[in-house]
Structure formats: C-alpha cells, structure tokens
PDB file of C-alpha atoms in Angstrom:
ATOM      1  CA  MET A   1     -11.243   4.072  18.156  1.00  0.00           C
ATOM      2  CA  LEU A   2      -9.789   5.264  14.870  1.00  0.00           C
ATOM      3  CA  ASP A   3     -11.151   8.610  13.712  1.00  0.00           C
ATOM      4  CA  THR A   4     -11.969   8.037  10.043  1.00  0.00           C
ATOM      5  CA  THR A   5     -13.807  11.343   9.625  1.00  0.00           C
ATOM      6  CA  PRO A   6     -11.133  12.822   7.312  1.00  0.00           C
ATOM      7  CA  THR A   7     -11.581   9.909   4.923  1.00  0.00           C
ATOM      8  CA  ALA A   8     -15.361   9.756   4.921  1.00  0.00           C
ATOM      9  CA  ARG A   9     -16.888  10.058   1.454  1.00  0.00           C
ATOM     10  CA  LEU A  10     -18.932  13.201   0.938  1.00  0.00           C
ATOM     11  CA  ALA A  11     -22.567  12.575   0.119  1.00  0.00           C
ATOM     12  CA  THR A  12     -22.262  14.668  -3.042  1.00  0.00           C
ATOM     13  CA  ALA A  13     -19.090  12.980  -4.317  1.00  0.00           C
ATOM     14  CA  PRO A  14     -19.165  10.171  -6.888  1.00  0.00           C
ATOM     15  CA  ALA A  15     -18.192   6.658  -5.842  1.00  0.00           C
ATOM     16  CA  VAL A  16     -14.501   5.843  -5.885  1.00  0.00           C
ATOM     17  CA  GLU A  17     -13.538   4.033  -9.088  1.00  0.00           C
ATOM     18  CA  TRP A  18     -12.185   0.532  -8.361  1.00  0.00           C
ATOM     19  CA  LEU A  19      -9.800  -0.782 -11.004  1.00  0.00           C
ATOM     20  CA  VAL A  20      -7.785  -4.010 -11.149  1.00  0.00           C
ATOM     21  CA  ALA A  21      -4.858  -4.239 -13.572  1.00  0.00           C
ATOM     22  CA  PRO A  22      -5.184  -7.449 -15.624  1.00  0.00           C
ATOM     23  CA  ALA A  23      -1.424  -8.111 -15.893  1.00  0.00           C
ATOM     24  CA  PRO A  24       1.823  -7.181 -14.118  1.00  0.00           C
ATOM     25  CA  LEU A  25       2.619  -3.527 -14.655  1.00  0.00           C
ATOM     26  CA  GLY A  26       5.943  -1.724 -14.985  1.00  0.00           C
ATOM     27  CA  TYR A  27       6.640   0.723 -12.182  1.00  0.00           C
ATOM     28  CA  ALA A  28       7.374   3.753 -14.367  1.00  0.00           C
ATOM     29  CA  GLU A  29       4.140   3.146 -16.272  1.00  0.00           C
ATOM     30  CA  ALA A  30       2.199   2.985 -13.020  1.00  0.00           C
ATOM     31  CA  VAL A  31       3.686   6.228 -11.710  1.00  0.00           C
ATOM     32  CA  ALA A  32       2.947   8.030 -14.980  1.00  0.00           C
ATOM     33  CA  ALA A  33      -0.672   6.851 -14.870  1.00  0.00           C
ATOM     34  CA  MET A  34      -1.020   7.958 -11.248  1.00  0.00           C
ATOM     35  CA  GLU A  35       0.436  11.371 -12.021  1.00  0.00           C
ATOM     36  CA  ALA A  36      -2.103  11.829 -14.823  1.00  0.00           C
ATOM     37  CA  ARG A  37      -5.007  10.672 -12.670  1.00  0.00           C
ATOM     38  CA  VAL A  38      -4.036  12.910  -9.764  1.00  0.00           C
ATOM     39  CA  ALA A  39      -3.890  15.894 -12.122  1.00  0.00           C
ATOM     40  CA  ALA A  40      -7.351  15.031 -13.406  1.00  0.00           C
ATOM     41  CA  ILE A  41      -8.761  14.699  -9.875  1.00  0.00           C
ATOM     42  CA  VAL A  42      -7.229  18.045  -8.925  1.00  0.00           C
ATOM     43  CA  GLY A  43      -8.754  19.547 -12.058  1.00  0.00           C
ATOM     44  CA  GLY A  44     -12.173  18.102 -11.321  1.00  0.00           C
ATOM     45  CA  THR A  45     -12.315  15.992 -14.490  1.00  0.00           C
ATOM     46  CA  ALA A  46     -11.948  12.514 -12.948  1.00  0.00           C
ATOM     47  CA  ALA A  47     -13.291  10.607  -9.966  1.00  0.00           C
ATOM     48  CA  GLU A  48     -11.174   9.293  -7.123  1.00  0.00           C
ATOM     49  CA  GLN A  49      -9.646   5.895  -7.808  1.00  0.00           C
ATOM     50  CA  VAL A  50      -8.207   2.789  -6.181  1.00  0.00           C
ATOM     51  CA  TRP A  51      -6.007   0.897  -8.611  1.00  0.00           C
ATOM     52  CA  LEU A  52      -4.908  -2.648  -7.747  1.00  0.00           C
ATOM     53  CA  VAL A  53      -1.748  -3.862  -9.461  1.00  0.00           C
ATOM     54  CA  GLU A  54       1.113  -6.347  -9.315  1.00  0.00           C
ATOM     55  CA  HIS A  55       4.616  -5.420 -10.421  1.00  0.00           C
ATOM     56  CA  PRO A  56       7.534  -7.460 -11.739  1.00  0.00           C
ATOM     57  CA  PRO A  57      10.322  -7.776  -9.141  1.00  0.00           C
ATOM     58  CA  LEU A  58      11.774  -4.369  -8.278  1.00  0.00           C
ATOM     59  CA  TYR A  59      12.853  -2.135  -5.420  1.00  0.00           C
ATOM     60  CA  THR A  60      11.609   1.379  -4.772  1.00  0.00           C
ATOM     61  CA  ALA A  61      13.335   4.063  -2.739  1.00  0.00           C
ATOM     62  CA  GLY A  62      11.177   6.578  -0.905  1.00  0.00           C
ATOM     63  CA  THR A  63      12.181  10.073   0.093  1.00  0.00           C
ATOM     64  CA  SER A  64      13.788   8.850   3.350  1.00  0.00           C
ATOM     65  CA  ALA A  65      15.722   5.920   1.846  1.00  0.00           C
ATOM     66  CA  SER A  66      19.272   5.447   3.134  1.00  0.00           C
ATOM     67  CA  PRO A  67      21.847   4.183   0.589  1.00  0.00           C
ATOM     68  CA  SER A  68      23.149   1.701   3.159  1.00  0.00           C
ATOM     69  CA  ASP A  69      19.759  -0.050   3.166  1.00  0.00           C
ATOM     70  CA  LEU A  70      20.164  -1.122  -0.471  1.00  0.00           C
ATOM     71  CA  LEU A  71      22.136  -4.311   0.117  1.00  0.00           C
ATOM     72  CA  ARG A  72      22.147  -5.709  -3.430  1.00  0.00           C
ATOM     73  CA  PRO A  73      21.770  -2.822  -5.889  1.00  0.00           C
ATOM     74  CA  ASP A  74      22.318  -5.070  -8.921  1.00  0.00           C
ATOM     75  CA  ARG A  75      19.635  -7.619  -8.065  1.00  0.00           C
ATOM     76  CA  PHE A  76      16.460  -5.934  -9.339  1.00  0.00           C
ATOM     77  CA  PRO A  77      15.728  -2.557 -10.922  1.00  0.00           C
ATOM     78  CA  VAL A  78      15.721   0.266  -8.355  1.00  0.00           C
ATOM     79  CA  HIS A  79      13.239   3.108  -8.808  1.00  0.00           C
ATOM     80  CA  ARG A  80      13.550   6.427  -7.010  1.00  0.00           C
ATOM     81  CA  THR A  81      10.094   7.647  -6.151  1.00  0.00           C
ATOM     82  CA  GLY A  82       8.463  10.617  -4.487  1.00  0.00           C
ATOM     83  CA  ARG A  83       6.462   8.652  -1.937  1.00  0.00           C
ATOM     84  CA  GLY A  84       7.309   8.827   1.730  1.00  0.00           C
ATOM     85  CA  GLY A  85       9.268   6.048   3.406  1.00  0.00           C
ATOM     86  CA  GLN A  86      12.401   4.079   2.659  1.00  0.00           C
ATOM     87  CA  TYR A  87      13.218   1.020   0.544  1.00  0.00           C
ATOM     88  CA  THR A  88      10.575  -1.553  -0.240  1.00  0.00           C
ATOM     89  CA  TYR A  89      10.132  -4.464  -2.597  1.00  0.00           C
ATOM     90  CA  HIS A  90       7.334  -5.023  -5.109  1.00  0.00           C
ATOM     91  CA  GLY A  91       6.818  -8.219  -7.044  1.00  0.00           C
ATOM     92  CA  PRO A  92       4.447 -10.996  -8.082  1.00  0.00           C
ATOM     93  CA  GLY A  93       2.213 -12.240  -5.289  1.00  0.00           C
ATOM     94  CA  GLN A  94       2.079  -8.845  -3.617  1.00  0.00           C
ATOM     95  CA  ARG A  95      -1.067  -6.766  -3.927  1.00  0.00           C
ATOM     96  CA  VAL A  96      -0.260  -3.111  -4.427  1.00  0.00           C
ATOM     97  CA  ALA A  97      -3.156  -0.684  -4.078  1.00  0.00           C
ATOM     98  CA  TYR A  98      -2.614   2.807  -5.429  1.00  0.00           C
ATOM     99  CA  VAL A  99      -5.077   5.080  -3.674  1.00  0.00           C
ATOM    100  CA  MET A 100      -5.986   8.421  -5.232  1.00  0.00           C
ATOM    101  CA  LEU A 101      -8.375  10.267  -2.943  1.00  0.00           C
ATOM    102  CA  ASP A 102      -9.267  13.940  -2.617  1.00  0.00           C
ATOM    103  CA  LEU A 103      -8.215  14.580   0.954  1.00  0.00           C
ATOM    104  CA  GLY A 104      -8.961  18.256   0.509  1.00  0.00           C
ATOM    105  CA  ARG A 105     -12.640  17.338   0.449  1.00  0.00           C
ATOM    106  CA  ARG A 106     -12.441  14.402   2.842  1.00  0.00           C
ATOM    107  CA  GLY A 107     -10.334  16.230   5.416  1.00  0.00           C
ATOM    108  CA  PRO A 108      -6.713  17.371   4.957  1.00  0.00           C
ATOM    109  CA  ASP A 109      -5.086  15.361   7.739  1.00  0.00           C
ATOM    110  CA  LEU A 110      -2.256  13.146   6.488  1.00  0.00           C
ATOM    111  CA  ARG A 111      -1.682  11.370   9.801  1.00  0.00           C
ATOM    112  CA  LYS A 112      -5.307  10.299  10.050  1.00  0.00           C
ATOM    113  CA  TYR A 113      -5.260   9.225   6.422  1.00  0.00           C
ATOM    114  CA  VAL A 114      -2.280   6.944   7.010  1.00  0.00           C
ATOM    115  CA  GLY A 115      -4.036   5.592  10.100  1.00  0.00           C
ATOM    116  CA  ALA A 116      -7.078   4.821   7.999  1.00  0.00           C
ATOM    117  CA  LEU A 117      -4.928   2.951   5.476  1.00  0.00           C
ATOM    118  CA  GLU A 118      -3.487   0.886   8.321  1.00  0.00           C
ATOM    119  CA  GLU A 119      -6.982   0.169   9.591  1.00  0.00           C
ATOM    120  CA  TRP A 120      -8.024  -0.908   6.093  1.00  0.00           C
ATOM    121  CA  ILE A 121      -5.215  -3.457   6.014  1.00  0.00           C
ATOM    122  CA  ILE A 122      -5.893  -4.671   9.563  1.00  0.00           C
ATOM    123  CA  ARG A 123      -9.567  -5.271   8.771  1.00  0.00           C
ATOM    124  CA  THR A 124      -8.660  -7.064   5.543  1.00  0.00           C
ATOM    125  CA  LEU A 125      -6.253  -9.361   7.385  1.00  0.00           C
ATOM    126  CA  ALA A 126      -8.908 -10.091  10.003  1.00  0.00           C
ATOM    127  CA  ALA A 127     -11.128 -11.485   7.236  1.00  0.00           C
ATOM    128  CA  PHE A 128      -8.514 -14.258   6.876  1.00  0.00           C
ATOM    129  CA  GLY A 129      -8.067 -14.827  10.596  1.00  0.00           C
ATOM    130  CA  VAL A 130      -4.828 -12.844  10.832  1.00  0.00           C
ATOM    131  CA  ALA A 131      -4.321 -10.291  13.612  1.00  0.00           C
ATOM    132  CA  GLY A 132      -2.584  -7.290  12.102  1.00  0.00           C
ATOM    133  CA  GLU A 133      -0.977  -4.773  14.458  1.00  0.00           C
ATOM    134  CA  ARG A 134       0.500  -1.298  14.481  1.00  0.00           C
ATOM    135  CA  ARG A 135       3.945  -0.730  16.008  1.00  0.00           C
ATOM    136  CA  GLN A 136       4.740   2.463  17.845  1.00  0.00           C
ATOM    137  CA  GLY A 137       6.706   4.868  15.686  1.00  0.00           C
ATOM    138  CA  LEU A 138       6.561   2.660  12.569  1.00  0.00           C
ATOM    139  CA  ILE A 139       4.229   2.932   9.583  1.00  0.00           C
ATOM    140  CA  GLY A 140       2.666  -0.198   8.135  1.00  0.00           C
ATOM    141  CA  VAL A 141       1.049  -3.338   9.505  1.00  0.00           C
ATOM    142  CA  TRP A 142       2.776  -6.126  11.426  1.00  0.00           C
ATOM    143  CA  VAL A 143       1.944  -9.571  12.752  1.00  0.00           C
ATOM    144  CA  GLU A 144       3.349 -11.503  15.691  1.00  0.00           C
ATOM    145  CA  THR A 145       5.057 -14.747  14.627  1.00  0.00           C
ATOM    146  CA  PRO A 146       7.303 -17.261  16.421  1.00  0.00           C
ATOM    147  CA  ARG A 147      10.237 -15.186  15.085  1.00  0.00           C
ATOM    148  CA  GLY A 148       8.881 -11.953  16.556  1.00  0.00           C
ATOM    149  CA  HIS A 149       7.167  -9.033  14.840  1.00  0.00           C
ATOM    150  CA  GLU A 150       7.213  -9.328  11.059  1.00  0.00           C
ATOM    151  CA  LYS A 151       5.879  -6.849   8.528  1.00  0.00           C
ATOM    152  CA  ILE A 152       3.085  -7.982   6.248  1.00  0.00           C
ATOM    153  CA  ALA A 153       2.115  -4.678   4.636  1.00  0.00           C
ATOM    154  CA  ALA A 154       3.928  -1.458   3.791  1.00  0.00           C
ATOM    155  CA  ILE A 155       2.473   2.013   3.335  1.00  0.00           C
ATOM    156  CA  GLY A 156       3.998   4.887   1.378  1.00  0.00           C
ATOM    157  CA  VAL A 157       1.997   7.938   0.359  1.00  0.00           C
ATOM    158  CA  ARG A 158       2.377  11.264  -1.334  1.00  0.00           C
ATOM    159  CA  VAL A 159      -0.094  14.112  -1.728  1.00  0.00           C
ATOM    160  CA  ARG A 160      -0.353  16.807  -4.369  1.00  0.00           C
ATOM    161  CA  ARG A 161      -2.755  19.646  -3.691  1.00  0.00           C
ATOM    162  CA  TRP A 162      -4.291  17.278  -1.121  1.00  0.00           C
ATOM    163  CA  VAL A 163      -4.919  14.468  -3.582  1.00  0.00           C
ATOM    164  CA  SER A 164      -3.223  11.283  -2.408  1.00  0.00           C
ATOM    165  CA  PHE A 165      -1.298   8.789  -4.478  1.00  0.00           C
ATOM    166  CA  HIS A 166       0.945   5.752  -4.051  1.00  0.00           C
ATOM    167  CA  GLY A 167      -0.603   3.644  -1.251  1.00  0.00           C
ATOM    168  CA  ILE A 168      -0.212   0.173   0.257  1.00  0.00           C
ATOM    169  CA  ALA A 169       1.544  -3.124  -0.501  1.00  0.00           C
ATOM    170  CA  LEU A 170       0.142  -6.285   1.096  1.00  0.00           C
ATOM    171  CA  ASN A 171       2.158  -9.498   0.963  1.00  0.00           C
ATOM    172  CA  VAL A 172      -0.174 -12.254  -0.211  1.00  0.00           C
ATOM    173  CA  ASP A 173       2.242 -14.837  -1.637  1.00  0.00           C
ATOM    174  CA  PRO A 174       5.439 -13.121  -2.854  1.00  0.00           C
ATOM    175  CA  ASP A 175       8.876 -14.691  -2.812  1.00  0.00           C
ATOM    176  CA  LEU A 176       9.981 -13.418   0.597  1.00  0.00           C
ATOM    177  CA  GLU A 177      13.637 -14.100  -0.222  1.00  0.00           C
ATOM    178  CA  HIS A 178      13.463 -11.173  -2.651  1.00  0.00           C
ATOM    179  CA  PHE A 179      13.275  -8.808   0.325  1.00  0.00           C
ATOM    180  CA  SER A 180      16.830  -9.803   1.279  1.00  0.00           C
ATOM    181  CA  GLY A 181      18.337  -7.311  -1.169  1.00  0.00           C
ATOM    182  CA  ILE A 182      17.195  -4.381   0.995  1.00  0.00           C
ATOM    183  CA  VAL A 183      16.536  -3.454   4.595  1.00  0.00           C
ATOM    184  CA  PRO A 184      12.743  -3.258   4.218  1.00  0.00           C
ATOM    185  CA  CYS A 185      11.479   0.143   5.331  1.00  0.00           C
ATOM    186  CA  GLY A 186      14.760   0.687   7.164  1.00  0.00           C
ATOM    187  CA  VAL A 187      13.835  -1.685  10.005  1.00  0.00           C
ATOM    188  CA  ARG A 188      16.764  -3.996  10.791  1.00  0.00           C
ATOM    189  CA  ASP A 189      15.333  -5.848  13.786  1.00  0.00           C
ATOM    190  CA  ALA A 190      12.286  -7.394  12.119  1.00  0.00           C
ATOM    191  CA  GLY A 191      11.501  -9.662   9.210  1.00  0.00           C
ATOM    192  CA  VAL A 192       8.766  -9.770   6.604  1.00  0.00           C
ATOM    193  CA  THR A 193       5.968 -12.265   6.171  1.00  0.00           C
ATOM    194  CA  SER A 194       2.947 -12.966   3.982  1.00  0.00           C
ATOM    195  CA  LEU A 195      -0.472 -14.535   4.178  1.00  0.00           C
ATOM    196  CA  ARG A 196       0.962 -17.671   2.594  1.00  0.00           C
ATOM    197  CA  ALA A 197       3.814 -17.856   5.115  1.00  0.00           C
ATOM    198  CA  LEU A 198       1.224 -17.588   7.885  1.00  0.00           C
ATOM    199  CA  GLY A 199      -0.627 -20.599   6.467  1.00  0.00           C
ATOM    200  CA  VAL A 200      -3.417 -18.665   4.759  1.00  0.00           C
ATOM    201  CA  ASP A 201      -4.293 -20.166   1.372  1.00  0.00           C
ATOM    202  CA  ALA A 202      -5.886 -17.085  -0.186  1.00  0.00           C
ATOM    203  CA  ALA A 203      -5.919 -16.356  -3.915  1.00  0.00           C
ATOM    204  CA  MET A 204      -5.435 -12.787  -5.068  1.00  0.00           C
ATOM    205  CA  PRO A 205      -9.114 -12.389  -6.083  1.00  0.00           C
ATOM    206  CA  ASP A 206     -10.122 -13.409  -2.534  1.00  0.00           C
ATOM    207  CA  VAL A 207      -7.851 -10.740  -1.104  1.00  0.00           C
ATOM    208  CA  ASP A 208      -9.182  -8.178  -3.579  1.00  0.00           C
ATOM    209  CA  THR A 209     -12.737  -8.921  -2.491  1.00  0.00           C
ATOM    210  CA  ALA A 210     -11.849  -8.378   1.164  1.00  0.00           C
ATOM    211  CA  LEU A 211      -9.919  -5.206   0.339  1.00  0.00           C
ATOM    212  CA  ARG A 212     -12.877  -3.755  -1.511  1.00  0.00           C
ATOM    213  CA  ARG A 213     -15.363  -4.612   1.223  1.00  0.00           C
ATOM    214  CA  GLU A 214     -13.235  -3.102   3.966  1.00  0.00           C
ATOM    215  CA  PHE A 215     -12.338  -0.051   1.874  1.00  0.00           C
ATOM    216  CA  GLU A 216     -16.018   0.700   1.394  1.00  0.00           C
ATOM    217  CA  ALA A 217     -16.615   0.370   5.140  1.00  0.00           C
ATOM    218  CA  LEU A 218     -13.998   3.039   5.836  1.00  0.00           C
ATOM    219  CA  PHE A 219     -14.012   5.313   2.803  1.00  0.00           C
ATOM    220  CA  GLY A 220     -17.380   4.883   1.092  1.00  0.00           C
ATOM    221  CA  PRO A 221     -18.830   3.165  -1.982  1.00  0.00           C
ATOM    222  CA  THR A 222     -16.838   2.093  -5.018  1.00  0.00           C
ATOM    223  CA  SER A 223     -17.909   1.627  -8.601  1.00  0.00           C
TER     224      SER A 223
END
C-alpha cells in the first residue's frame, strides 16, 4: 500500500487552494506565477495551491532532456524548464495540474511525493473505468492497450526549500499526433494515449471533479 504520510495535510494547516484557469495560459506566464506563489508559500504569506490549466500547443524540456529527443524543433515553441524529466507536450485537451505543496511540513520525501502524485492519477482514472499502472523505473502513469503500454499522464516536479511546483499532465482529449515532434519523456518503445482514445467521453469539468475528489482523499481538504 502506498505510504501517503509525507503528503498528509497537517491539522493546523489551511486547506489547499484549488484554482482553475478560465482560459488557455502561456507557459512562461504560468511559470512566473508558480515562482511567485512558491516564494509566498516559503515566506508563510500564502496557502498551498493546486492550479489547473490548459496550455496552447508547446513542448517543454526538463532537466534531463536529450537534444536527440526533440524530433521537430520548429513545430511548436520549446520551453526549457527547471522541472525534472525530459521532453513533454502540453496543449488543448490536456489537463495540467500545477501542485504547490509545503513538503517541509508534510514530510520531505520526494520519492514518496511523486508516488502520491501517481496514485492521485491512478485513482482519477479509475473513476472513469480506466486501469492506470506504474512501470518499473519510469515516472508517470500508463495503461495497457492493444498496442502495448501507452502513457496517459506525465509527471515532472521541482522543489524549492521543500515547496513543490510543476506537477502532472493528464491526457483527456489532446491531439495525440502533436506528440510526434518529440520522444515523450525519452521513452522510445511506447506510445501515448488519452481518455478519449480509450473510448472515455469525459469533459474537462468531469475530470476536474474527479481530480479534486481524489486529491482530497490523499492530500487533504481544498478550498
């Protein structure tokens, strides 16, 4: 059983703020807002936050990204970013959740935190009848399809003074062809999929509702 102790909300801490961006958001704008929020959490002037966004089509390169994994550098804007991981795609129809939690108070264990994020996604997928899986040695959540294992959600995190930022990206109904400009997360022997490709007709608000419910089960109340 997953040990979620490091992510448990302290009884004395305020509820995690839950925010949904009303329109697609530029990546640089999102990173700047996260940086400011993390600084405020570190300084004790703001509550923890989960921020749900969609981005216009773009690629991001994590700290482990290999240049050879960027197959079409002129296709979409490419953003270098301080999160862990390799190349990934963001775009319409993908729910990105930026998660800013005080792991110093919840328990400073990055591996368990990433495991809790994976569990959050797996439980959310289960609400739609989809069996999400972990794969040994790989971060993120996968599903078994007739084509083999395909990735449905990516995870990339960063911490500053034990406050987390960046987070997860769950494929609800993106254009999966857009992933062809990169080797997603550096994994060459697997494809990507989405809820829509798996036959799940879920609107983004439905997914957001499931995400919030399962987040609260693992991390504590939201407001």
